Amino acid sequence: MADKKEILRLQELAHQARYDLCNLCGSYGGNIHMGGDMSMIDVLTCLFQHTMRVAPELQEDPERDRFILSKGHGAACMYIVMALKGFFDYKEICETYGQIGSKYGQHPCKTRLPMLEASTGSLGHGLPISVGLAASARQRGQKHRVFCMMGDGETCEGSVWEAAMAGRAQKLGNLVAVVDRNRQLMTSFSEESVIMEPYADKWRAFGWNVIEIRDGNDMSQIVEAFDGLPKSSGEVPTVIIANTVKGKYVSFMERQIKWHAGSLNETDLQTALKDLDTALEKQRKEL
Ligand SMILES: Cc1ncc(C[n+]2csc(CCOP(=O)(O)OP(=O)(O)O)c2C)c(N)n1
């Protein structure tokens, strides 16, 4: 179990990431996928700042951990979390995000950003890629893990379950899928469109080890889940299901279908930043 100091450090980094994301959304002319960014930002912060062995200087290290953002529409969130780890310059992201020719596209592009492991955006492809990366690591005798971040809606794609079968058959204990279980899709709540529950049992039926995070926006619970991962040398892949809230901590965004993607005017931006400060204050008191 991580100590309080580490949890507080991660909470503050996640708060900074939310702040940076809202400011980017306020300055960018178009829509940003704020809902699913705000739901997964705590998990991404834990991954990049606490769990994964990644850093700009490890880029050429064959045994660095690999991260695939399969829900590629969350690119802005990933750029910002990675900027806080020293991979990118936040100012450059703000000045160029989403523009033609920019390195920071609305979906991640490995050609433009070689430190990414894959280009994503078309949902359902990250887990198949991750299975390949994990199988390759095994063949080379490498010890690192491969982490794949998916949306729960994304797991409606059949390719996800084909990859789940392959990952288990190939005994890839070095593979970790993470599902941002925010229970919303693009235009509806997930259970209105498809029946996902019993969701964890579906993964168990495919032979995976399942770890559920009751509150996937609570840093203590997130850290406990990732710290409790079985050894990567095992034979069973793990899925971490993080129960999160779309738009987390911004009053007018939380659980709002219209905030799958959107842009912030100055008044809304100031409300959002105030909400974030209130949330951090509360987290500090509760820790
Ligand atoms: C193959 C494919 N079909 C459709 C889309 C359009 N799309 C972008 S986001 C999204 C909703 C995804 O829902 P979920 O995976 O739950 O993401 P989150 O709610 O966390 O943003 C869809 C359908 C896409 N990017 N790729």
Short mmCIF file of N, CA and C and ligand atoms in Angstrom, two decimals, residues 33 35-37 39 71 73 107 121-125 150-155 157 180 182 184-186 246 260, ligand 1:
data_model
loop_
_atom_site.label_atom_id
_atom_site.label_comp_id
_atom_site.label_asym_id
_atom_site.label_seq_id
_atom_site.Cartn_x
_atom_site.Cartn_y
_atom_site.Cartn_z
N HIS A 33 -12.57 15.69 -26.20
CA HIS A 33 -13.34 14.61 -25.56
C HIS A 33 -13.18 14.69 -24.05
N GLY A 35 -15.34 14.34 -21.48
CA GLY A 35 -16.00 13.37 -20.60
C GLY A 35 -15.10 12.19 -20.26
N GLY A 36 -14.64 11.49 -21.30
CA GLY A 36 -13.81 10.30 -21.10
C GLY A 36 -12.38 10.64 -20.72
N ASP A 37 -11.96 11.88 -20.95
CA ASP A 37 -10.63 12.31 -20.47
C ASP A 37 -10.66 12.47 -18.96
N SER A 39 -12.67 11.10 -16.92
CA SER A 39 -12.91 9.84 -16.20
C SER A 39 -11.63 9.03 -16.06
N LYS A 71 -8.38 3.81 -26.48
CA LYS A 71 -9.44 4.82 -26.67
C LYS A 71 -8.75 6.11 -27.13
N HIS A 73 -9.46 8.59 -28.79
CA HIS A 73 -10.09 9.93 -28.72
C HIS A 73 -9.70 10.65 -27.44
N HIS A 107 -6.23 12.48 -32.37
CA HIS A 107 -5.95 11.08 -32.06
C HIS A 107 -4.44 10.90 -32.14
N GLY A 121 -7.24 5.36 -32.54
CA GLY A 121 -8.38 6.24 -32.79
C GLY A 121 -9.56 5.46 -33.32
N SER A 122 -9.26 4.47 -34.17
CA SER A 122 -10.29 3.56 -34.59
C SER A 122 -10.40 2.51 -33.48
N LEU A 123 -11.53 2.54 -32.78
CA LEU A 123 -11.64 1.74 -31.55
C LEU A 123 -11.54 0.24 -31.82
N GLY A 124 -11.05 -0.49 -30.82
CA GLY A 124 -11.00 -1.95 -30.92
C GLY A 124 -9.68 -2.50 -31.41
N HIS A 125 -8.70 -1.64 -31.63
CA HIS A 125 -7.43 -2.13 -32.17
C HIS A 125 -6.29 -2.18 -31.16
N MET A 150 -8.57 1.00 -22.48
CA MET A 150 -9.75 0.97 -23.35
C MET A 150 -10.94 1.66 -22.69
N GLY A 151 -11.90 2.10 -23.52
CA GLY A 151 -13.18 2.56 -23.00
C GLY A 151 -14.10 1.36 -22.86
N ASP A 152 -15.10 1.46 -21.96
CA ASP A 152 -16.01 0.32 -21.84
C ASP A 152 -16.85 0.17 -23.11
N GLY A 153 -17.26 1.30 -23.69
CA GLY A 153 -18.01 1.23 -24.95
C GLY A 153 -17.18 0.57 -26.05
N GLU A 154 -15.91 0.87 -26.03
CA GLU A 154 -15.01 0.30 -27.03
C GLU A 154 -15.02 -1.23 -26.99
N THR A 155 -15.24 -1.78 -25.80
CA THR A 155 -15.18 -3.25 -25.68
C THR A 155 -16.41 -3.92 -26.30
N GLU A 157 -16.54 -3.83 -29.39
CA GLU A 157 -15.92 -4.27 -30.64
C GLU A 157 -15.50 -5.75 -30.53
N ASP A 180 -11.85 1.74 -18.75
CA ASP A 180 -12.44 2.94 -18.14
C ASP A 180 -13.96 2.73 -18.15
N ASN A 182 -16.87 3.88 -17.40
CA ASN A 182 -17.66 5.07 -17.01
C ASN A 182 -19.13 4.93 -17.36
N GLN A 184 -20.79 5.15 -19.94
CA GLN A 184 -21.36 5.99 -20.99
C GLN A 184 -20.66 5.72 -22.32
N LEU A 185 -21.42 5.81 -23.39
CA LEU A 185 -20.84 5.68 -24.74
C LEU A 185 -20.79 7.09 -25.32
N MET A 186 -20.92 7.19 -26.65
CA MET A 186 -20.83 8.53 -27.25
C MET A 186 -22.14 9.30 -27.09
N LYS A 246 -17.82 9.87 -15.96
CA LYS A 246 -17.46 10.73 -17.10
C LYS A 246 -17.56 12.19 -16.67
N HIS A 260 -19.62 14.20 -23.81
CA HIS A 260 -18.66 13.26 -24.41
C HIS A 260 -17.52 14.08 -25.02
C1 LIG B 1 -14.26 1.83 -34.83
C2 LIG B 1 -14.80 3.12 -34.30
N1 LIG B 1 -16.14 3.34 -34.32
C3 LIG B 1 -16.64 4.50 -33.85
C4 LIG B 1 -15.82 5.49 -33.37
C5 LIG B 1 -16.39 6.81 -32.90
N2 LIG B 1 -16.35 6.95 -31.45
C6 LIG B 1 -15.44 7.74 -30.85
S1 LIG B 1 -15.57 7.75 -29.18
C7 LIG B 1 -16.85 6.67 -29.22
C8 LIG B 1 -17.50 6.22 -27.94
C9 LIG B 1 -16.60 5.30 -27.19
O1 LIG B 1 -17.11 5.00 -25.93
P1 LIG B 1 -16.13 4.55 -24.80
O2 LIG B 1 -15.20 3.53 -25.34
O3 LIG B 1 -16.94 4.13 -23.64
O4 LIG B 1 -15.27 5.84 -24.52
P2 LIG B 1 -15.48 6.98 -23.39
O5 LIG B 1 -16.94 6.98 -23.01
O6 LIG B 1 -14.65 6.55 -22.24
O7 LIG B 1 -15.02 8.23 -24.02
C10 LIG B 1 -17.17 6.33 -30.53
C11 LIG B 1 -18.25 5.39 -30.90
C12 LIG B 1 -14.42 5.23 -33.40
N3 LIG B 1 -13.54 6.14 -32.96
N4 LIG B 1 -13.94 4.05 -33.86
#
